[in-house]
Amino acid sequence: MKTIIEPFRIKSVEPIRITTVEERRELVRRAGYNLFSLHSDDVMIDLLTDSGTSAMSAAQWSGIMSGDESYAGSPSYYRFESAVRELMPFKHVIPTHQGRAAEKILFTIAAGQGMKVPSNTHFDTTRANVEMSGAEAVDLVIPEGKDPANEHPFKGNMDTDALDQLLKSERDRIPIVMLTITNNTGGGQPVSMENIRAVRTVCDRHAVPLFFDACRFAENAYFIKTREKGYAEKSVKEIVQELFSYADGMTMSAKKDALVNIGGWLALNDDTWAEQARNMLILTEGFPTYGGLAGRDLDAIAVGLREIVEEDYLRYRIASMQYLGKALTNMGVPIVKPVGGHAVYIDARSLLPHIPPLQYPGQSLAVGLYEEGGIRACEIGTVMFGRRPDGTEEPAALDLVRLAVPRRVYTQSHVDYVIECIENLYRRKDALPGYRIVEQPRFLRHFTARFEPIG
Ligand SMILES: *Cc1c(COP(=O)(O)O)cnc(C)c1O
């Protein structure tokens, strides 16, 4: 069958307010052409992020009702802990309000001044928390991972020779090795089991603990099942269990592959680090059986973890992403290849060669998409990364627009609608204007800057 069928029915709906092109032109003009400044009810298809935007199932909502809000020793915690341990058999499971809180605790304990923390690619909050501790965040993804056109099936892999070299020369400064699965910053690209095993071997050789930043572990496991030799007959759950058997611990944002709107955790085997982590948790998040969460949130995660490894779900999820990617490729829109697990990235600089990088082709495309169809995407390019600390500008490595797809929220006809809007926009792409920034803060300007079209 070529029809992609959502493996769920819809019981509760949220209306989408249908707007016109004229209304949207006015709304985005008033927002200073910054899509973060829009009210989200003026957006028809919101592809800004897949984080915290999942639709929960009926079983999760009933889990919410059975949540126990006891301050200490809640049964919700024990249900959460056993659901985590069923997939990720770590000795200590410490709940936090989201992924970055787990990172903050981990790097406060493990990193610090003068240290270096290697990863395939650090996600931005991970990098920021490593740096906040005084350490340096080092990215060691394989060279194929940096080339948007390369079709390598596991572009998230770590360059294990580079890791080995770094550990040989600077073992004393490296307290921990991280691996991001899937590699979000690199386009949602997976890491192979073979590479995970090789990273483990290097870590063993130098006696360094290995931690996963595991936000999209289920999507990664599904890619292993479908792309790596020897895994086709294994269940996703078995693959997930094998994957985590190679790690000493993990940080997690439950806002991704735990199918909830808030939550996270830090899990690890080391007793000393776990005790320090719980002490910090009490200072910054809460008592160790609830972390920064309500009991009901822990129950929603427990159920979400069982649902995320269901193969019908993952088959539909990945097929739907690939369907979108293929349609764009067929109409001549350049995208980052292969399509990752949670998003399609359009190469706006190649698509709009008439707009120089310092006139923000990614911003132009993102604004165009909103005006055309009420679709909100995210510029990941010169607006986000182009400002140097001294206030001058340089083009980012790439000017991308990310279409991140929330889990279980949109149907296949929504995806078809997105494709049709991009088709319409493609026809008038040469008329899309460049932009200039008229107002911007010193840091993280993409959230609040105001723009105007040039000409
Ligand atoms: C989202 C994300 C985080 C941070 O998690 P939050 O829940 O947003 O704090 C860390 N690493 C990766 C790879 C992520 O995608």
Coordinates of C-alpha atoms and ligand atoms in Angstrom, one line a residue:
M1 CA 0.0 0.0 0.0
K2 CA 1.3 3.5 -0.8
T3 CA -1.2 5.3 1.4
I4 CA 0.4 6.1 4.8
I5 CA -2.2 5.2 7.4
E6 CA -2.0 6.9 10.8
P7 CA -2.1 4.0 13.4
F8 CA -4.5 5.9 15.6
R9 CA -8.0 7.4 15.5
I10 CA -8.8 10.9 16.8
K11 CA -10.9 11.2 19.9
S12 CA -10.4 14.8 20.8
V13 CA -9.7 17.6 18.3
E14 CA -8.2 21.1 18.4
P15 CA -9.6 23.6 15.8
I16 CA -7.2 25.2 13.3
R17 CA -8.3 28.8 12.5
I18 CA -8.2 29.2 8.7
T19 CA -6.7 32.5 7.7
T20 CA -6.2 34.2 4.3
V21 CA -3.0 35.2 2.6
E22 CA -3.9 38.9 3.2
E23 CA -4.5 38.3 6.9
R24 CA -1.2 36.5 7.3
R25 CA 0.8 39.2 5.4
E26 CA -0.5 41.7 7.9
L27 CA 0.0 39.4 11.0
V28 CA 3.6 38.7 10.1
R29 CA 4.3 42.3 9.2
R30 CA 3.1 43.3 12.7
A31 CA 5.3 40.5 14.2
G32 CA 8.3 42.2 12.7
Y33 CA 8.7 39.3 10.2
N34 CA 9.7 37.1 13.2
L35 CA 7.7 33.9 13.4
F36 CA 8.5 33.5 17.1
S37 CA 6.5 36.7 17.7
L38 CA 3.3 35.3 16.1
H39 CA 0.4 34.1 18.3
S40 CA 0.3 30.4 17.7
D41 CA -3.5 30.5 17.0
D42 CA -2.6 32.5 13.9
V43 CA -0.6 29.5 12.7
M44 CA -2.3 26.8 10.7
I45 CA 0.4 24.1 10.6
D46 CA 3.0 24.6 13.3
L47 CA 6.3 23.0 12.4
L48 CA 8.5 25.2 14.6
T49 CA 9.5 22.2 16.8
D50 CA 8.8 18.6 17.6
S51 CA 9.6 19.3 21.3
G52 CA 6.8 19.1 23.8
T53 CA 4.2 19.3 21.0
S54 CA 3.2 15.6 20.9
A55 CA -0.4 14.5 21.1
M56 CA -1.0 12.2 24.1
S57 CA -3.0 9.0 23.8
A58 CA -6.2 8.0 25.7
A59 CA -4.0 5.7 27.8
Q60 CA -1.7 8.6 28.7
W61 CA -4.6 10.8 29.7
S62 CA -6.0 8.0 31.9
G63 CA -2.4 7.7 33.3
I64 CA -2.7 11.4 34.2
M65 CA -5.9 10.7 36.2
S66 CA -4.2 8.0 38.2
G67 CA -1.2 10.2 39.0
D68 CA -0.4 10.3 42.7
E69 CA 0.8 13.7 44.0
S70 CA 2.5 12.5 47.2
Y71 CA 5.6 14.5 48.0
A72 CA 7.7 11.4 48.6
G73 CA 7.5 7.8 47.5
S74 CA 4.6 8.3 45.0
P75 CA 3.6 5.2 43.1
S76 CA 3.7 7.4 40.0
Y77 CA 7.5 7.6 40.4
Y78 CA 7.8 3.8 40.7
R79 CA 5.7 3.3 37.6
F80 CA 8.0 5.8 35.8
E81 CA 11.1 4.2 37.1
S82 CA 10.1 0.8 36.0
A83 CA 9.1 2.0 32.5
V84 CA 12.4 3.7 32.1
R85 CA 14.3 0.6 33.4
E86 CA 12.5 -1.7 31.1
L87 CA 14.2 0.0 28.1
M88 CA 17.2 1.5 29.8
P89 CA 18.5 -0.6 32.5
F90 CA 20.3 2.0 34.6
K91 CA 20.6 1.7 38.4
H92 CA 19.5 5.2 39.2
V93 CA 16.7 7.1 37.5
I94 CA 16.4 10.8 38.4
P95 CA 13.4 12.7 37.1
T96 CA 13.8 16.4 36.0
H97 CA 11.5 18.9 34.5
Q98 CA 13.1 18.7 31.0
G99 CA 16.3 17.6 29.3
R100 CA 18.5 20.7 30.0
A101 CA 17.9 20.3 33.8
A102 CA 19.4 16.8 33.6
E103 CA 22.3 18.2 31.6
K104 CA 22.9 21.0 34.1
I105 CA 23.1 18.5 36.9
L106 CA 25.3 16.0 35.0
F107 CA 27.9 18.6 33.8
T108 CA 28.0 20.3 37.2
I109 CA 29.0 17.0 38.7
A110 CA 31.1 15.6 35.9
A111 CA 32.6 18.5 34.0
G112 CA 34.2 21.8 35.1
Q113 CA 37.0 24.3 34.5
G114 CA 39.7 23.0 32.1
M115 CA 37.7 19.9 31.1
K116 CA 36.7 18.8 27.6
V117 CA 33.5 16.9 26.7
P118 CA 33.5 15.2 23.3
S119 CA 30.2 14.2 21.5
N120 CA 29.2 13.4 17.9
T121 CA 27.5 16.8 18.0
H122 CA 26.4 18.6 21.1
F123 CA 22.8 20.0 21.0
D124 CA 22.8 23.7 21.8
T125 CA 21.5 23.3 25.4
T126 CA 24.0 20.5 26.0
R127 CA 26.9 22.7 24.7
A128 CA 25.7 25.6 26.8
N129 CA 25.6 23.5 30.0
V130 CA 29.1 22.0 29.3
E131 CA 30.4 25.5 28.7
M132 CA 28.6 26.9 31.8
S133 CA 30.5 24.4 33.9
G134 CA 33.8 25.9 32.5
A135 CA 34.5 22.9 30.2
E136 CA 34.9 22.9 26.4
A137 CA 32.3 21.0 24.2
V138 CA 34.0 19.2 21.3
D139 CA 32.1 17.9 18.2
L140 CA 33.6 14.8 16.5
V141 CA 30.9 13.7 14.0
I142 CA 32.1 11.8 10.9
P143 CA 32.9 14.1 7.9
E144 CA 29.9 12.7 6.0
G145 CA 27.7 14.2 8.8
K146 CA 28.7 17.7 7.8
D147 CA 27.8 17.4 4.1
P148 CA 24.1 18.0 3.5
A149 CA 24.0 16.2 0.2
N150 CA 25.8 13.0 1.4
E151 CA 23.4 10.0 1.7
H152 CA 25.3 8.0 4.3
P153 CA 22.7 6.0 6.3
F154 CA 24.2 6.9 9.7
K155 CA 25.4 10.5 9.4
G156 CA 25.2 10.9 13.2
N157 CA 28.1 8.5 13.7
M158 CA 31.1 9.6 15.9
D159 CA 34.5 9.7 14.3
T160 CA 36.0 7.1 16.6
D161 CA 39.6 7.6 15.4
A162 CA 39.4 11.3 16.3
L163 CA 37.9 10.3 19.7
D164 CA 40.7 7.8 20.3
Q165 CA 43.3 10.5 19.4
L166 CA 41.7 13.0 21.7
L167 CA 41.6 10.5 24.6
K168 CA 45.2 9.4 23.9
S169 CA 46.5 13.0 24.2
E170 CA 44.2 14.4 26.8
R171 CA 42.6 11.6 28.9
D172 CA 43.1 13.6 32.1
R173 CA 40.9 16.4 30.9
I174 CA 38.0 14.2 29.6
P175 CA 35.6 13.1 32.4
I176 CA 32.9 11.8 30.1
V177 CA 32.0 11.1 26.4
M178 CA 28.5 11.9 25.1
L179 CA 26.7 10.6 22.1
T180 CA 23.5 12.3 20.8
I181 CA 21.0 9.9 19.3
T182 CA 19.7 10.9 16.9
N183 CA 22.0 13.8 16.1
N184 CA 19.5 16.7 16.2
T185 CA 21.9 19.5 15.3
G186 CA 23.2 17.4 12.3
G187 CA 19.6 17.1 10.9
G188 CA 18.1 14.3 13.1
Q189 CA 20.6 11.8 11.7
P190 CA 21.0 8.4 13.4
V191 CA 24.0 6.6 14.9
S192 CA 24.5 3.0 14.0
M193 CA 24.8 0.1 16.5
E194 CA 28.2 -0.7 15.0
N195 CA 29.4 2.9 15.7
I196 CA 27.9 2.8 19.3
R197 CA 29.9 -0.4 19.9
A198 CA 33.0 1.2 18.5
V199 CA 32.6 4.2 20.7
R200 CA 32.1 1.9 23.7
T201 CA 35.4 0.1 22.8
V202 CA 37.3 3.4 22.7
C203 CA 35.8 4.5 26.0
D204 CA 36.7 1.2 27.6
R205 CA 40.3 1.4 26.3
H206 CA 40.7 4.8 28.1
A207 CA 38.3 3.9 31.0
V208 CA 35.9 6.9 30.4
P209 CA 32.2 6.7 31.0
L210 CA 29.9 7.0 28.0
F211 CA 26.5 8.8 28.3
F212 CA 23.8 9.2 25.7
D213 CA 21.8 12.3 25.0
A214 CA 18.9 10.0 24.1
C215 CA 16.0 12.3 23.2
R216 CA 15.1 10.5 20.0
F217 CA 16.2 7.0 20.9
A218 CA 13.2 5.2 19.4
E219 CA 13.6 6.9 16.0
N220 CA 17.3 6.0 16.1
A221 CA 16.4 2.4 16.9
Y222 CA 14.0 2.2 14.0
F223 CA 16.7 3.5 11.6
I224 CA 19.0 0.7 12.9
K225 CA 16.2 -1.8 12.3
T226 CA 15.6 -0.7 8.8
R227 CA 19.2 0.3 7.7
E228 CA 21.7 -1.8 9.6
K229 CA 22.5 -5.4 8.7
G230 CA 21.4 -8.0 11.3
Y231 CA 18.6 -5.9 12.9
A232 CA 15.6 -6.4 10.6
E233 CA 14.3 -9.3 12.6
K234 CA 14.8 -7.7 16.0
S235 CA 12.0 -5.8 17.7
V236 CA 12.6 -2.0 18.3
K237 CA 12.4 -2.7 22.0
E238 CA 15.3 -5.3 21.8
I239 CA 17.3 -2.8 19.7
V240 CA 16.7 -0.1 22.3
Q241 CA 17.7 -2.4 25.1
E242 CA 20.9 -3.3 23.3
L243 CA 21.7 0.3 22.5
F244 CA 21.5 1.3 26.2
S245 CA 23.5 -1.7 27.3
Y246 CA 26.6 0.1 25.9
A247 CA 26.1 3.2 28.0
D248 CA 26.9 4.2 31.6
G249 CA 24.1 6.7 31.7
M250 CA 21.9 9.1 29.8
T251 CA 20.1 12.4 29.7
M252 CA 16.7 12.6 28.3
S253 CA 14.1 15.2 27.2
A254 CA 10.8 13.4 27.5
K255 CA 9.4 16.1 25.3
K256 CA 10.6 14.2 22.3
D257 CA 10.5 10.3 22.3
A258 CA 8.5 9.9 25.5
L259 CA 5.4 11.5 23.8
V260 CA 4.7 14.0 26.6
N261 CA 4.6 17.8 26.8
I262 CA 7.0 18.2 29.7
G263 CA 9.6 16.1 31.5
G264 CA 13.0 14.5 31.4
W265 CA 15.5 12.5 33.4
L266 CA 19.1 11.7 34.2
A267 CA 19.9 8.0 34.6
L268 CA 23.2 6.4 35.5
N269 CA 24.9 3.5 37.2
D270 CA 27.6 5.2 39.2
D271 CA 26.6 5.4 42.9
T272 CA 28.7 8.4 43.8
W273 CA 27.6 10.6 40.9
A274 CA 24.0 9.5 41.6
E275 CA 24.2 10.7 45.2
Q276 CA 25.7 14.0 44.1
A277 CA 23.0 14.3 41.4
R278 CA 20.2 13.7 43.9
N279 CA 21.6 16.3 46.3
M280 CA 21.7 18.9 43.5
L281 CA 18.2 17.8 42.3
I282 CA 16.8 18.6 45.7
L283 CA 18.3 22.1 45.4
T284 CA 17.2 22.9 41.9
E285 CA 14.3 20.6 40.9
G286 CA 12.7 18.8 43.8
F287 CA 12.6 15.6 45.9
P288 CA 14.1 12.6 44.0
T289 CA 10.8 10.8 43.5
Y290 CA 9.3 13.7 41.5
G291 CA 12.2 15.9 40.3
G292 CA 10.7 18.9 38.6
L293 CA 7.4 17.2 37.7
A294 CA 4.0 16.4 39.0
G295 CA 3.2 12.7 39.8
R296 CA 0.7 12.8 36.8
D297 CA 3.5 13.8 34.4
L298 CA 5.5 10.8 35.5
D299 CA 2.6 8.5 34.7
A300 CA 2.2 10.1 31.3
I301 CA 5.9 9.4 30.6
A302 CA 5.6 5.7 31.8
V303 CA 2.8 5.1 29.2
G304 CA 4.5 7.2 26.5
L305 CA 7.6 5.0 26.7
R306 CA 5.6 1.9 26.0
E307 CA 3.9 3.5 23.0
I308 CA 7.0 5.0 21.4
V309 CA 8.6 1.6 20.7
E310 CA 5.5 0.3 18.9
E311 CA 6.6 -0.4 15.4
D312 CA 3.3 0.6 13.7
Y313 CA 3.8 4.0 15.2
L314 CA 7.5 4.3 14.1
R315 CA 6.8 3.0 10.6
Y316 CA 4.1 5.6 10.1
R317 CA 6.3 8.3 11.6
I318 CA 9.4 7.7 9.5
A319 CA 7.3 7.0 6.3
S320 CA 5.5 10.3 6.8
M321 CA 8.8 12.2 7.1
Q322 CA 10.2 10.4 4.0
Y323 CA 7.0 11.1 2.0
L324 CA 7.5 14.9 2.7
G325 CA 11.2 14.8 1.9
K326 CA 10.6 12.9 -1.4
A327 CA 7.9 15.2 -2.6
L328 CA 10.2 18.2 -2.0
T329 CA 13.0 16.5 -3.8
N330 CA 10.7 15.6 -6.8
M331 CA 9.7 19.3 -7.2
G332 CA 13.4 20.4 -7.2
V333 CA 13.6 21.8 -3.6
P334 CA 17.0 21.0 -2.2
I335 CA 16.9 19.3 1.2
V336 CA 19.4 17.8 3.7
K337 CA 19.7 14.1 2.9
P338 CA 18.8 11.5 3.9
V339 CA 15.7 12.7 5.7
G340 CA 16.1 12.4 9.5
G341 CA 13.7 11.2 12.1
H342 CA 11.9 14.3 13.2
A343 CA 12.3 17.0 10.6
V344 CA 13.0 17.9 6.9
Y345 CA 15.5 20.6 6.4
I346 CA 15.3 22.8 3.3
D347 CA 18.5 24.3 1.9
A348 CA 17.3 27.9 1.5
R349 CA 20.6 29.3 0.3
S350 CA 20.6 26.9 -2.7
L351 CA 16.9 27.4 -3.3
L352 CA 17.1 31.2 -3.2
P353 CA 20.5 32.0 -4.8
H354 CA 19.3 35.6 -5.6
I355 CA 19.3 36.3 -1.8
P356 CA 22.8 36.7 -0.3
P357 CA 23.4 35.0 3.1
L358 CA 23.5 38.3 4.9
Q359 CA 20.0 39.0 3.6
Y360 CA 18.9 35.8 5.2
P361 CA 17.5 33.4 2.6
G362 CA 16.2 31.1 5.4
Q363 CA 14.2 33.9 7.0
S364 CA 12.8 34.8 3.6
L365 CA 11.7 31.3 2.9
A366 CA 10.2 30.9 6.4
V367 CA 8.2 34.1 6.1
G368 CA 7.1 33.1 2.6
L369 CA 5.8 29.8 3.9
Y370 CA 3.8 31.5 6.6
E371 CA 2.3 34.0 4.2
E372 CA 1.6 31.3 1.6
G373 CA -0.1 28.7 3.9
G374 CA 0.1 29.7 7.5
I375 CA 2.9 27.2 8.0
R376 CA 5.4 28.0 10.7
A377 CA 9.0 26.6 10.3
C378 CA 12.3 27.6 11.9
E379 CA 15.3 29.3 10.3
I380 CA 18.5 27.6 11.2
G381 CA 21.1 29.7 9.5
T382 CA 22.6 33.2 9.5
V383 CA 19.9 34.7 11.6
M384 CA 20.5 32.1 14.3
F385 CA 24.3 31.8 14.1
G386 CA 25.6 34.8 12.0
R387 CA 26.2 37.4 14.7
R388 CA 29.8 37.4 16.1
P389 CA 30.3 38.4 19.8
D390 CA 31.8 41.8 18.6
G391 CA 28.5 42.6 16.8
T392 CA 29.7 42.0 13.2
E393 CA 28.1 39.4 11.0
E394 CA 29.2 36.5 8.9
P395 CA 27.2 33.9 7.0
A396 CA 26.5 30.7 8.9
A397 CA 27.8 27.4 7.5
L398 CA 24.4 26.7 5.9
D399 CA 21.0 28.6 5.6
L400 CA 18.4 26.0 6.4
V401 CA 14.7 26.0 7.2
R402 CA 13.6 23.2 9.4
L403 CA 10.1 21.6 9.1
A404 CA 10.0 19.7 12.4
V405 CA 6.9 17.5 12.7
P406 CA 5.1 17.1 16.1
R407 CA 4.3 13.5 17.0
R408 CA 0.8 12.2 16.2
V409 CA -0.6 15.7 15.8
Y410 CA -1.0 16.2 12.0
T411 CA -2.5 13.8 9.5
Q412 CA -1.3 12.9 6.1
S413 CA -3.6 15.5 4.5
H414 CA -1.9 18.2 6.5
V415 CA 1.4 16.9 5.1
D416 CA -0.1 17.1 1.6
Y417 CA -1.2 20.7 2.3
V418 CA 2.3 21.6 3.3
I419 CA 3.6 20.1 0.1
E420 CA 1.1 22.0 -2.0
C421 CA 2.0 25.3 -0.3
I422 CA 5.7 24.7 -1.0
E423 CA 4.9 23.9 -4.6
N424 CA 3.1 27.3 -4.9
L425 CA 5.9 29.1 -3.2
Y426 CA 8.4 27.4 -5.4
R427 CA 6.8 28.9 -8.5
R428 CA 7.3 32.4 -7.3
K429 CA 10.5 31.8 -5.4
D430 CA 12.5 34.3 -7.5
A431 CA 10.3 37.1 -6.2
L432 CA 10.9 36.4 -2.5
P433 CA 12.8 39.3 -1.0
G434 CA 15.9 39.5 1.2
Y435 CA 15.5 40.9 4.7
R436 CA 17.4 43.3 6.9
I437 CA 17.3 43.3 10.7
V438 CA 16.0 46.6 12.2
E439 CA 16.2 45.6 15.9
Q440 CA 18.0 42.9 17.7
P441 CA 19.3 41.9 21.1
R442 CA 22.9 40.9 21.8
F443 CA 22.3 37.2 22.4
L444 CA 20.0 34.6 20.8
R445 CA 18.7 37.3 18.4
H446 CA 16.5 34.9 16.4
F447 CA 13.9 34.8 19.1
T448 CA 13.2 38.5 19.3
A449 CA 14.8 40.3 16.3
R450 CA 12.6 42.5 14.1
F451 CA 13.1 42.4 10.3
E452 CA 11.9 44.3 7.2
P453 CA 11.9 43.1 3.6
I454 CA 14.5 44.8 1.3
G455 CA 13.0 46.5 -1.8
Ligands
LIG1 C1 15.6 19.0 23.1 C2 16.9 18.5 23.3 C3 17.6 18.7 24.5 C4 17.1 19.5 25.6 O1 15.9 19.1 26.1 P1 14.8 20.1 26.7 O2 13.8 19.3 27.2 O3 14.4 21.0 25.6 O4 15.5 20.9 27.8 C5 18.9 18.1 24.5 N1 19.4 17.4 23.6 C6 18.8 17.2 22.4 C7 19.4 16.3 21.3 C8 17.5 17.7 22.2 O5 16.9 17.5 21.0

